mmCIF file of C-alpha atoms in Angstrom:
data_model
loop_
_atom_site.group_PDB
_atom_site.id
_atom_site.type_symbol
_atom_site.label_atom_id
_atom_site.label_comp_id
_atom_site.label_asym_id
_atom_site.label_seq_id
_atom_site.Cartn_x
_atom_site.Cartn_y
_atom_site.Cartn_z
ATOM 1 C CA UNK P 1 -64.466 37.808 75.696
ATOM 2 C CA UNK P 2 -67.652 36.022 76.288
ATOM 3 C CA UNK P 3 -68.928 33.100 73.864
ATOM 4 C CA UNK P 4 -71.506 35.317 73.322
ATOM 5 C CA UNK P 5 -69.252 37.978 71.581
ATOM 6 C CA UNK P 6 -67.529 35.524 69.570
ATOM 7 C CA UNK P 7 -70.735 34.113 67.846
ATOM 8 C CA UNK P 8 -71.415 37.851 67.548
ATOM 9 C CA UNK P 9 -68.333 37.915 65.724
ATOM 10 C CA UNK P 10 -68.894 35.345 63.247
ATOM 11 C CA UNK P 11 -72.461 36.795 62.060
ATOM 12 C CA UNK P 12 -70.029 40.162 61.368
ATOM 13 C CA UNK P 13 -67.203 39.379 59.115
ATOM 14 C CA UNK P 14 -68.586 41.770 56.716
ATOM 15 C CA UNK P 15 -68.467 44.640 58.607
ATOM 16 C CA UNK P 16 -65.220 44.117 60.553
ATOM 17 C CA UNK P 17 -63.556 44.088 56.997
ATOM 18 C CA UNK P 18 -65.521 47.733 56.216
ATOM 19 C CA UNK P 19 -66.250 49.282 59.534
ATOM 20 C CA UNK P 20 -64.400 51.558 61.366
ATOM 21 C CA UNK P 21 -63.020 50.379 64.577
ATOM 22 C CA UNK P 22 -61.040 51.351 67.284
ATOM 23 C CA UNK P 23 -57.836 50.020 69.424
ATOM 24 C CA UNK P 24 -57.969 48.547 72.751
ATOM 25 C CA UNK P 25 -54.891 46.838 74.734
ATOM 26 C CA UNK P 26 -55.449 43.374 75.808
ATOM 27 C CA UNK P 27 -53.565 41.578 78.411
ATOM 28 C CA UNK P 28 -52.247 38.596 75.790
ATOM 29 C CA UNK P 29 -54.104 35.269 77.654
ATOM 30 C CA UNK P 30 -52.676 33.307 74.994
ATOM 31 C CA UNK P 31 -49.103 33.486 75.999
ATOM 32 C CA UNK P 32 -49.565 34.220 79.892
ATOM 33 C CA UNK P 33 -51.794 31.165 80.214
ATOM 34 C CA UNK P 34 -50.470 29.644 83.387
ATOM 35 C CA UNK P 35 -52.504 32.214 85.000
ATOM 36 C CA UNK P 36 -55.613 32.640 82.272
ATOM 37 C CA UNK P 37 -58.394 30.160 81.527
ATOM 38 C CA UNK P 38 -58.310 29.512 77.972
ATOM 39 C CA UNK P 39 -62.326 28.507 77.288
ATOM 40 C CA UNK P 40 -62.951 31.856 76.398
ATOM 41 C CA UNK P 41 -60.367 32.363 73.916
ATOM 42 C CA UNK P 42 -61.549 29.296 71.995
ATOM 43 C CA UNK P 43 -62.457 29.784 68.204
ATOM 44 C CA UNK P 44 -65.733 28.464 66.349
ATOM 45 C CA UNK P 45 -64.080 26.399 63.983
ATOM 46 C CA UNK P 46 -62.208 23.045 65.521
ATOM 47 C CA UNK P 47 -59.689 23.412 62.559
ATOM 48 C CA UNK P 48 -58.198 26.528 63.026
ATOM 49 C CA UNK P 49 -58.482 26.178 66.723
ATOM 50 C CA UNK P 50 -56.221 23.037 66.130
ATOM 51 C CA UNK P 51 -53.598 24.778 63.392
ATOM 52 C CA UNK P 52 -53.137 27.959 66.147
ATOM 53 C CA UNK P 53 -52.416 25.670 68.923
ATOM 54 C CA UNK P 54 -49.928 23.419 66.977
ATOM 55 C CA UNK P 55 -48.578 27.234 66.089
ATOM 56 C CA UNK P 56 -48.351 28.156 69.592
ATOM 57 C CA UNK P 57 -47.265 24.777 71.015
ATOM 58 C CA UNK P 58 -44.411 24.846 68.198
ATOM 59 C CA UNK P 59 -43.153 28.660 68.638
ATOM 60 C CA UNK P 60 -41.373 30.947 70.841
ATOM 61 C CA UNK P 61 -41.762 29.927 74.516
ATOM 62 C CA UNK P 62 -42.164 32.026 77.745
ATOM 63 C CA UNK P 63 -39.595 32.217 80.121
ATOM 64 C CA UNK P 64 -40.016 32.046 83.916
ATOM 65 C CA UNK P 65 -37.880 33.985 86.349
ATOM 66 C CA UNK P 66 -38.518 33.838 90.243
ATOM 67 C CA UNK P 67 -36.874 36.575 91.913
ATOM 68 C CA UNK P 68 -36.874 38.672 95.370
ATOM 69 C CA UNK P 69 -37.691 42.558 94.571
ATOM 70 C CA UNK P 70 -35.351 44.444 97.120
ATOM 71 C CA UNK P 71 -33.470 47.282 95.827
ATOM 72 C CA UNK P 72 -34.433 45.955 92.014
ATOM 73 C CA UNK P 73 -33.518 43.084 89.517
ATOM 74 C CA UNK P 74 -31.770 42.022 85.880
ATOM 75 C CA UNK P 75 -32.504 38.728 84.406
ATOM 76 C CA UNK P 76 -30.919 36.963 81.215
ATOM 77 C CA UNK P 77 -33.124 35.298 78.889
ATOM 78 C CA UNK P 78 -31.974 32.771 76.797
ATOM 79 C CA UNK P 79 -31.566 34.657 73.664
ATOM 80 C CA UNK P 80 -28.730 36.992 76.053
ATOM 81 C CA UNK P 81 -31.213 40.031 76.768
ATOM 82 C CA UNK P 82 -31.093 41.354 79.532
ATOM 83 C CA UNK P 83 -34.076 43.155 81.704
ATOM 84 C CA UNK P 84 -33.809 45.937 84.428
ATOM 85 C CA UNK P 85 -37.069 46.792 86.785
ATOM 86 C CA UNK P 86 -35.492 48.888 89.478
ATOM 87 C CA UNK P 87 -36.573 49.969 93.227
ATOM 88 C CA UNK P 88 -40.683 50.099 93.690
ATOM 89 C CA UNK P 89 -40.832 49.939 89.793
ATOM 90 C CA UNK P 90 -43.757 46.896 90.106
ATOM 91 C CA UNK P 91 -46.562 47.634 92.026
ATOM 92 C CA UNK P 92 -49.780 45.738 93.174
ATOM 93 C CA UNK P 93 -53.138 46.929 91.668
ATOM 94 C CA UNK P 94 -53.765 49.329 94.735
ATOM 95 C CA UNK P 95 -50.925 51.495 94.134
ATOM 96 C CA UNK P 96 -48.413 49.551 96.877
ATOM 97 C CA UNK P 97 -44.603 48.651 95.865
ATOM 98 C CA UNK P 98 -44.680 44.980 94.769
ATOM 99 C CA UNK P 99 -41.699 43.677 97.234
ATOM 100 C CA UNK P 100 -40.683 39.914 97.777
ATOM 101 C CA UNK P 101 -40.885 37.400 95.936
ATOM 102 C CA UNK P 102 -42.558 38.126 92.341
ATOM 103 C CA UNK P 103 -42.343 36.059 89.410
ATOM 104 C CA UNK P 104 -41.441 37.343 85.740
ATOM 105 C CA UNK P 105 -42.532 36.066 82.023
ATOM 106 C CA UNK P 106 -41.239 37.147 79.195
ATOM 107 C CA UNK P 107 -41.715 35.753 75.300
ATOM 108 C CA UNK P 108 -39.743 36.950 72.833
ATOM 109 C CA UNK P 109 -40.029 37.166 68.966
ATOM 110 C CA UNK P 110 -37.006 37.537 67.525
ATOM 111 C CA UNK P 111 -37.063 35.645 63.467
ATOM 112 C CA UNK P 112 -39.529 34.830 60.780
ATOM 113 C CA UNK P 113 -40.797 31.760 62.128
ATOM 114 C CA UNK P 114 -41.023 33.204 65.431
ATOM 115 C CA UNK P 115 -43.383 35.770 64.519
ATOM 116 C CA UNK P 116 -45.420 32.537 62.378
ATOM 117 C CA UNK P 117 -45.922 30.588 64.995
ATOM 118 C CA UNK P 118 -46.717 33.147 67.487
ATOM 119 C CA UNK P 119 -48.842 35.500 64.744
ATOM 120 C CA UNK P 120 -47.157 38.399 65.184
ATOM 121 C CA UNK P 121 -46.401 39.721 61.743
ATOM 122 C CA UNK P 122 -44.618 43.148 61.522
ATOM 123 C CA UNK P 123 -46.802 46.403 59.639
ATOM 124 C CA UNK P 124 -48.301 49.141 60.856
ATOM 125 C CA UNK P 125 -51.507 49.589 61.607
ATOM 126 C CA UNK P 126 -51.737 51.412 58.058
ATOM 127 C CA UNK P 127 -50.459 48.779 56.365
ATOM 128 C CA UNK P 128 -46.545 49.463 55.915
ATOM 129 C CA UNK P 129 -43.958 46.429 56.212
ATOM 130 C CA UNK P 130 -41.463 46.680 58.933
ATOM 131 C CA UNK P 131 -38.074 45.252 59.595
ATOM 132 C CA UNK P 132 -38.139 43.789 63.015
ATOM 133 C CA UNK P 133 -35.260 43.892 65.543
ATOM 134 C CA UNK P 134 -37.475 42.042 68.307
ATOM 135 C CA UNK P 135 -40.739 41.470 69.717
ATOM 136 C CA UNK P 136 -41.252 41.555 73.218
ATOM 137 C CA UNK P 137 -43.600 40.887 76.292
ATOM 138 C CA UNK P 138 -43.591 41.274 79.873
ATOM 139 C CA UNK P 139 -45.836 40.403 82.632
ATOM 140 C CA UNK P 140 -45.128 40.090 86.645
ATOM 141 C CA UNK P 141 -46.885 38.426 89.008
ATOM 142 C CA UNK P 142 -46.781 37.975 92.987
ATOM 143 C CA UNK P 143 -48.855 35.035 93.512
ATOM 144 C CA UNK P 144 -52.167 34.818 91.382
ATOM 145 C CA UNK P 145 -51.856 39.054 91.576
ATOM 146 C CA UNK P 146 -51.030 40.841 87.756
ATOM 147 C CA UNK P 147 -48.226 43.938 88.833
ATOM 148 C CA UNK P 148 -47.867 47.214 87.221
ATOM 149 C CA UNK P 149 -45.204 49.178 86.247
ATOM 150 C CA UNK P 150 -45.349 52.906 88.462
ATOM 151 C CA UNK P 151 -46.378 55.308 85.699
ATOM 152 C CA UNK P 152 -43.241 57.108 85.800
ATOM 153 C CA UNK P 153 -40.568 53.948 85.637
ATOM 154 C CA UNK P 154 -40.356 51.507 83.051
ATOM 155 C CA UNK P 155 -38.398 47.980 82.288
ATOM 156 C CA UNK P 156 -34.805 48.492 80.368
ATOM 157 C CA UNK P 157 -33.931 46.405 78.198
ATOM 158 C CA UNK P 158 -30.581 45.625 76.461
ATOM 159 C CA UNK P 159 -30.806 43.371 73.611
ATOM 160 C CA UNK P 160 -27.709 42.303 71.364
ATOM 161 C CA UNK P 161 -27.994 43.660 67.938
ATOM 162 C CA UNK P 162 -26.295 43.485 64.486
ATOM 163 C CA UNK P 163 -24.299 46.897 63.037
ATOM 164 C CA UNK P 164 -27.737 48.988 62.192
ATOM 165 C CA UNK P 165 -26.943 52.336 59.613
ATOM 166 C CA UNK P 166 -29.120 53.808 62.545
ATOM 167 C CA UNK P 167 -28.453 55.451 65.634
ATOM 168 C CA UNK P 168 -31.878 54.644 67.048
ATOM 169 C CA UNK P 169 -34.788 52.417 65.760
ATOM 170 C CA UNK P 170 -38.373 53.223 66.818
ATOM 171 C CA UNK P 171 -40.631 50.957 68.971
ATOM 172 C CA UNK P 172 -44.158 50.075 68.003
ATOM 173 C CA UNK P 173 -46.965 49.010 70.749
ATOM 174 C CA UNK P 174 -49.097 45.918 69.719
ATOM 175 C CA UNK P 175 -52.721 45.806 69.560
ATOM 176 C CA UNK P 176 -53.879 42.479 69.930
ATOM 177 C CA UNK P 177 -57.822 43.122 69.545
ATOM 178 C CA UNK P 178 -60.199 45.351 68.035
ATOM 179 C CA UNK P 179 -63.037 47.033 69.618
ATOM 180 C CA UNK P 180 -66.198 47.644 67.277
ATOM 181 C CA UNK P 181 -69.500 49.266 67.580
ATOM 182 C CA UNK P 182 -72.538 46.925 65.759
ATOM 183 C CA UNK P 183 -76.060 48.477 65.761
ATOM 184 C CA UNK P 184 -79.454 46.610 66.136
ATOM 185 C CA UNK P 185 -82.494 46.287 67.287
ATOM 186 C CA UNK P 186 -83.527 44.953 71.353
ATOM 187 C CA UNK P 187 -86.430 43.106 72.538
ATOM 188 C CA UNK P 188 -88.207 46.726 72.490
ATOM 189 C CA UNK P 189 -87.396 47.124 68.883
ATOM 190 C CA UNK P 190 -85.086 50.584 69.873
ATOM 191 C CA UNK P 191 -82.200 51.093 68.133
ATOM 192 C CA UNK P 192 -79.404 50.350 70.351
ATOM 193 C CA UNK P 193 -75.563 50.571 69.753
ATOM 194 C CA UNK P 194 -73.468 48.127 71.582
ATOM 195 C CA UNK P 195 -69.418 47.623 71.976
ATOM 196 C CA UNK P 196 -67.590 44.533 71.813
ATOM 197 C CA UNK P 197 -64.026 43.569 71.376
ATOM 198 C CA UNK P 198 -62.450 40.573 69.254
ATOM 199 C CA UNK P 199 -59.276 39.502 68.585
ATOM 200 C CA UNK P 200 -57.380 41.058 64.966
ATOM 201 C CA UNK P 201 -57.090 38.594 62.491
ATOM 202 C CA UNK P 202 -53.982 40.340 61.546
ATOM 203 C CA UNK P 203 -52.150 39.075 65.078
ATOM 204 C CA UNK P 204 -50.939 42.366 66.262
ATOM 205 C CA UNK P 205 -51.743 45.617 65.327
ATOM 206 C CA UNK P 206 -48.708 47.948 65.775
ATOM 207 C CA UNK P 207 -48.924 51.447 66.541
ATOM 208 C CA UNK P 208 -45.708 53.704 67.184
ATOM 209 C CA UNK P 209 -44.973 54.763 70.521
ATOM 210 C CA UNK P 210 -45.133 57.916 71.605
ATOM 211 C CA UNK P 211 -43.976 58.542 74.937
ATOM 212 C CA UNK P 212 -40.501 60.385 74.057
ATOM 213 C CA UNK P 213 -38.768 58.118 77.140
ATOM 214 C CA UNK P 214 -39.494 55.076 75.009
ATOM 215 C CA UNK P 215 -39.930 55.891 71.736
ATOM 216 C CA UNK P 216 -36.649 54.619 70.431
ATOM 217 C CA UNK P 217 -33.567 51.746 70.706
ATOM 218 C CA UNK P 218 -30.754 53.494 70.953
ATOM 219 C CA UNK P 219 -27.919 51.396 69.103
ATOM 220 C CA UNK P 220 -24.615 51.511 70.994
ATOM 221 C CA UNK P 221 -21.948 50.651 68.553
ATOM 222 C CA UNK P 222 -19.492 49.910 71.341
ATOM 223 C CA UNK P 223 -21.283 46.598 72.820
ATOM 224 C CA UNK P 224 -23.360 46.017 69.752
ATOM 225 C CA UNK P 225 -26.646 46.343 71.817
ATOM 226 C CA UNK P 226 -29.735 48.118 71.007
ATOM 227 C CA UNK P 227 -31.101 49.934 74.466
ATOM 228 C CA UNK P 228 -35.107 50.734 75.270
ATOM 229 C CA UNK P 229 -37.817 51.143 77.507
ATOM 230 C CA UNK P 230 -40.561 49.067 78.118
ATOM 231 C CA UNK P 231 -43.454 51.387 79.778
ATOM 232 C CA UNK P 232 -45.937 48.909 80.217
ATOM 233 C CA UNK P 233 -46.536 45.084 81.189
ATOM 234 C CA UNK P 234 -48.741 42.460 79.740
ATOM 235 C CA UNK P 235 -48.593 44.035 76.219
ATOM 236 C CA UNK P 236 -46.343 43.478 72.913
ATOM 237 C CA UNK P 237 -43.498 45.803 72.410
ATOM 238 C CA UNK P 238 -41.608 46.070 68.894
ATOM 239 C CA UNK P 239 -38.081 47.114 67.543
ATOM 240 C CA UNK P 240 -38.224 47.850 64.507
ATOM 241 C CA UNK P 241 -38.190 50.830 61.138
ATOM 242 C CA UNK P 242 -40.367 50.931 58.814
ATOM 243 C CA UNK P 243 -38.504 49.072 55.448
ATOM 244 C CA UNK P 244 -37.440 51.401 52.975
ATOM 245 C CA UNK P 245 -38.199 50.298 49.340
ATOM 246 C CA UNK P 246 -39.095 53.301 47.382
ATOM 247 C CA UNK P 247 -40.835 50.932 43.954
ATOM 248 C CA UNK P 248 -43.842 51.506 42.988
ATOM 249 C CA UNK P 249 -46.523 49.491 44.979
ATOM 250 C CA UNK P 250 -49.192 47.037 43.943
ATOM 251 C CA UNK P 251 -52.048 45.298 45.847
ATOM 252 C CA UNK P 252 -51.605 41.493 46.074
ATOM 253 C CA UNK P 253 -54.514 38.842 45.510
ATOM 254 C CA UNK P 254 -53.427 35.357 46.903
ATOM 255 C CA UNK P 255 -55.901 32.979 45.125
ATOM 256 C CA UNK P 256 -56.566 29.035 47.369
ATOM 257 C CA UNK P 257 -57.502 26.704 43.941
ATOM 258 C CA UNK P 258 -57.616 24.217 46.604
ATOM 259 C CA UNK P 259 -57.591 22.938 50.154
ATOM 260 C CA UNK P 260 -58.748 26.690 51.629
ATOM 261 C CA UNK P 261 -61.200 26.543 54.659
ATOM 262 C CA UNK P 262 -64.344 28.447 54.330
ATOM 263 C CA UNK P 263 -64.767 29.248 58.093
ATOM 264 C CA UNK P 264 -61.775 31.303 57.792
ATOM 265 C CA UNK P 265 -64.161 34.022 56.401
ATOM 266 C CA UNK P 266 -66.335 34.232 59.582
ATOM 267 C CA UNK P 267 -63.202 33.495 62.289
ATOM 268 C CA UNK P 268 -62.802 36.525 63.694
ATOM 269 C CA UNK P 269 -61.490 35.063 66.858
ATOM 270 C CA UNK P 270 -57.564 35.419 65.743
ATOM 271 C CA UNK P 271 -58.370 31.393 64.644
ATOM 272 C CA UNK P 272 -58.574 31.186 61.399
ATOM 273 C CA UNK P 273 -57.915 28.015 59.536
ATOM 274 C CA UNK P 274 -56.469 29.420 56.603
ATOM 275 C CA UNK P 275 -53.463 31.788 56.651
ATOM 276 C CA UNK P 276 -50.730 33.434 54.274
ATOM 277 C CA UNK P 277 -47.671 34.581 55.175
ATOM 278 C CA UNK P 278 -45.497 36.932 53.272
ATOM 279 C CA UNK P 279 -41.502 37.208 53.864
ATOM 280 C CA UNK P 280 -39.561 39.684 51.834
ATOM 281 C CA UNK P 281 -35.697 38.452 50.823
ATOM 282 C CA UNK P 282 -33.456 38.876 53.198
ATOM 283 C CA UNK P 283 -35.131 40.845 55.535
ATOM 284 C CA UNK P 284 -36.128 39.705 59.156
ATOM 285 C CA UNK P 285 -40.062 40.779 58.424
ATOM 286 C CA UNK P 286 -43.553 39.001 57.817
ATOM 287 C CA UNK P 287 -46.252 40.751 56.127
ATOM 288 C CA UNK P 288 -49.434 38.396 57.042
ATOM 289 C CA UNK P 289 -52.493 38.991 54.411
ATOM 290 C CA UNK P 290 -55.559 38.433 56.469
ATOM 291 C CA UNK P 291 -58.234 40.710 54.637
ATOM 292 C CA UNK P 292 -60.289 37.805 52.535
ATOM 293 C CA UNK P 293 -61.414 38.318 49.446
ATOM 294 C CA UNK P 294 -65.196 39.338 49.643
ATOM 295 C CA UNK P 295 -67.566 36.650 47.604
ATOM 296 C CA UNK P 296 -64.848 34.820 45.671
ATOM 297 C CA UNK P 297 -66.763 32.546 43.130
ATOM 298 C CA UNK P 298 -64.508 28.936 43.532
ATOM 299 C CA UNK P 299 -60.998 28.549 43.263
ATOM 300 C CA UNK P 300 -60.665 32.735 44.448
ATOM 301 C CA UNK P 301 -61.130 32.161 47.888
ATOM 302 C CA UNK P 302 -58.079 33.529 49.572
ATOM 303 C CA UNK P 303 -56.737 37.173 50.538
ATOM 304 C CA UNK P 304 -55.428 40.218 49.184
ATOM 305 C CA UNK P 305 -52.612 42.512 51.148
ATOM 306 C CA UNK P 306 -53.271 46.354 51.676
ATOM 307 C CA UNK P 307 -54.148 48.137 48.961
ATOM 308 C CA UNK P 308 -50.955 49.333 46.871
ATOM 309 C CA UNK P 309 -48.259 48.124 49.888
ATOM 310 C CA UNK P 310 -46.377 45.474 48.330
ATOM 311 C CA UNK P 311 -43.480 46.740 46.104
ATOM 312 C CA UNK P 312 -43.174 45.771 42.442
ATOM 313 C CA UNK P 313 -40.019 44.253 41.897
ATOM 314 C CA UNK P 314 -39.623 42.619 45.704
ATOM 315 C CA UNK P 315 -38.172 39.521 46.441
ATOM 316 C CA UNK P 316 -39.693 36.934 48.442
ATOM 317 C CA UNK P 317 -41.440 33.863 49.884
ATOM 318 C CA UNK P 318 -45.110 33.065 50.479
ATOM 319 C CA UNK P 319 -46.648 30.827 53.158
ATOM 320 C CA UNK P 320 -49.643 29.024 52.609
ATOM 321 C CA UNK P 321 -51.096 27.179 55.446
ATOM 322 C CA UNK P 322 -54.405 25.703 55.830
ATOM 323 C CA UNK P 323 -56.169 23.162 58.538
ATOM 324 C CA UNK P 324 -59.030 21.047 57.123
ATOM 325 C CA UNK P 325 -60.485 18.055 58.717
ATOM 326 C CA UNK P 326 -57.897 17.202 60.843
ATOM 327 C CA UNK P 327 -55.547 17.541 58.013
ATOM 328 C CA UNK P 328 -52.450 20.282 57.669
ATOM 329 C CA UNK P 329 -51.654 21.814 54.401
ATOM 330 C CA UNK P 330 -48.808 23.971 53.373
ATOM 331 C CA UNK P 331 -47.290 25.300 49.958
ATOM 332 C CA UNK P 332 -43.929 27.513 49.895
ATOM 333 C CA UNK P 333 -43.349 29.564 47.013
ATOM 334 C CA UNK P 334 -40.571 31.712 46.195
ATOM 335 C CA UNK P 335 -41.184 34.773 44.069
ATOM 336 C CA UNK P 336 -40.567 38.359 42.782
ATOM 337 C CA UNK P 337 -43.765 40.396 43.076
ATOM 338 C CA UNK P 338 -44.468 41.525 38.881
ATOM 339 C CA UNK P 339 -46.456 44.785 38.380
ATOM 340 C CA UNK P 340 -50.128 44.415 37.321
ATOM 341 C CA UNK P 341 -50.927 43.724 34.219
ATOM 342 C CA UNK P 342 -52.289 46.174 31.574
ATOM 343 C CA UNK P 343 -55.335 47.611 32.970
ATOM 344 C CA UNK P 344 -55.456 45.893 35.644
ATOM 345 C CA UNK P 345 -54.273 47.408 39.241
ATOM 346 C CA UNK P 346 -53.755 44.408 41.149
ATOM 347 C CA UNK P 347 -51.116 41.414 41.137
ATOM 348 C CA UNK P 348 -51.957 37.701 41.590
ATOM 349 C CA UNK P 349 -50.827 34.642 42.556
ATOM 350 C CA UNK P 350 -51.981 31.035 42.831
ATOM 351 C CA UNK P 351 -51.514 28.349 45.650
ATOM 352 C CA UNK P 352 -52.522 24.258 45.987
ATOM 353 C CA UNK P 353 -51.344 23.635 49.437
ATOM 354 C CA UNK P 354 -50.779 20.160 49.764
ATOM 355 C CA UNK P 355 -51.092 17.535 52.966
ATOM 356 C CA UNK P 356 -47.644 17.703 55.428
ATOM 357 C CA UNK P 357 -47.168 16.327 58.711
ATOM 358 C CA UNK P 358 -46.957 18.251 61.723
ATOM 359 C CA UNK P 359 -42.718 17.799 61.157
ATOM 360 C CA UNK P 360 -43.209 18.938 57.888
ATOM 361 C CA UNK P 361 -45.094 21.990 59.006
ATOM 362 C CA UNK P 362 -42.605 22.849 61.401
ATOM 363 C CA UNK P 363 -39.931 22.411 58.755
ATOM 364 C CA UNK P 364 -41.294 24.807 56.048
ATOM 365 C CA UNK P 365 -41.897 27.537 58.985
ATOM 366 C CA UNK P 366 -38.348 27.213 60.313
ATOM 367 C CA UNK P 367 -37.186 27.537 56.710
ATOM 368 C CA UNK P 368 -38.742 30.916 56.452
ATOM 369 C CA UNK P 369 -35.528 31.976 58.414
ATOM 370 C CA UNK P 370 -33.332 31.820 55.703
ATOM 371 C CA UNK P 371 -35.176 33.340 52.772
#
């Protein structure tokens, strides 16, 4: 992304919240940055630039694995997953079987904080909460060269799982960017159309997969593992079903009476300095509201969910973060989502974040674990 785009981006808000727009894959710089500059991923606004690198600097790390490519290669992460890339699986960007020495990154997502700190909340691209079972990405490298996976071959991927009333879960590619079409007027005063892409506010945009090879886990109740297919590198991959709450649904309006950062209406840049998180009792999900409320008068400023995805009756703990002047705020609040009132169709509720320390921060974050 060029500066360029992401002033671009800022004079849009409007119409990223109403225009249509379509997906585009983006190699994630932000977590393979041993090998990306990150200048160009840099937001406007020195606030929520600091709060997302705190995030990042506080979250799930990658992990590094050197190995020799010969007849193929498993590696263990820390978490006890293990990863398969057989014979002439990686390959260099002419086509050629990556051999020799190649080195492996992988980042994995696998709680409530995790997916806090590294943005990567879990709901469709329509909207609907998920229960996660993982989040995962992979990237190879043979020197300063990004490899491929060979279009027919994929990395497998065994992960230790708890007893799922499933035989098979589906897996969700991420999105982390949005491609949009904005229409003006050149130096020749023609109408001209132009294309540019910025990162989603929402952190990851996931989309099911499709490809019947890798569509599902496959839980095998004998190990207690869940088994897929990674077909791709350098993007997110998710394990996880859609959550199954069959109340009716409200939209929720998450009102900042204080200590919310105005830029975080105009930081399309996946930067904002402002954020609220969702978690729903007892379930390993976050549902992240990033639509902002359009021309709140004071005290309103703040964001609403989906329209009518949030089940009446739900259990569960907000997140309030927000980064002003140098300055971190927070507010935790446990509740149980109460239908609208009489004639009205949405639900509210009210935060005050108030100053923590960075230890603080990471403390109410980590807590989000056990709610």
């Amino acid at each position: 992304m060029s500066l360029n785009s992401i002033y671009l981006a800022g004079g849009v808000a409007a119409l990223l919240l109403f225009g249509a727009c379509t997906k585009q894959v983006k190699n994630d710089a932000q977590d393979l940055s041993v090998a990306r500059a990150s200048t160009e991923e840099a937001a406007p606004d020195p606030n929520g630039l600091r709060l997302h690198q705190f995030l990042r600097a506080n979250g799930p790390a990658l992990e590094r694995f050197d190995v020799v490519m010969q007849e193929g290669v498993t590696v263990r992460t820390k978490s006890g997953k293990t990863y398969n890339i057989g014979r002439n699986a990686l390959v260099k960007p002419d086509g050629s079987p990556a051999t020799g020495t190649i080195t492996l990154y992988i980042k994995e997502v696998s709680n409530a904080a995790g997916m806090i700190f590294a943005d990567k909340p879990t709901a469709t691209s329509a909207g609907q909460p998920l229960e996660s079972f993982g989040e995962f990405y992979v990237a190879a490298k043979q020197g300063s060269v990004d490899l491929k996976l060979r279009p027919d071959s994929g990395v497998r991927v065994q992960a230790p799982a708890p007893k799922v009333n499933a035989d098979r879960i589906p897996m969700w590619n991420g999105d982390t960017t949005i491609t949009m079409d904005l229409s003006g007027y050149n130096y020749v005063n023609q109408l001209i159309t132009v294309s540019t892409t910025v990162s989603a506010n929402k952190g990851v945009d996931w989309t099911q997969v499709t490809n019947p090879a890798s569509a599902f886990a496959l839980f095998n109740g004998s190990n207690g593992t869940l088994n897929f297919r990674l077909d791709s590198l350098m993007t997110w991959v998710n394990c996880d079903r859609l959550m199954s709450n069959p109340n009716p649904k409200t939209t929720v309006l998450g009102y900042f009476a204080s200590n919310y950062n105005p830029a975080t209406g105009t930081s399309y840049v996946g930067e904002e300095p402002t954020m609220l998180f969702f978690k729903p009792a007892g379930i390993n999900s976050v549902i992240k509201f990033y639509n902002t409320i359009f021309t709140p008068p004071a005290g309103f400023e703040g964001f609403l969910s989906y329209q009518n995805s949030i089940p009446i009756g739900q259990a569960g703990t907000f997140l309030a973060i927000s980064s002003i002047g140098g300055q971190f705020y927070a507010e935790q609040k446990d509740v149980v989502i109460p239908a609208p009132p009489a004639g009205q169709n949405y639900t509210t509720f009210t935060f005050n974040p108030a100053p923590v320390t960075s230890a603080q921060l990471i403390a109410l974050i980590t807590s989000m674990n056990t709610k």
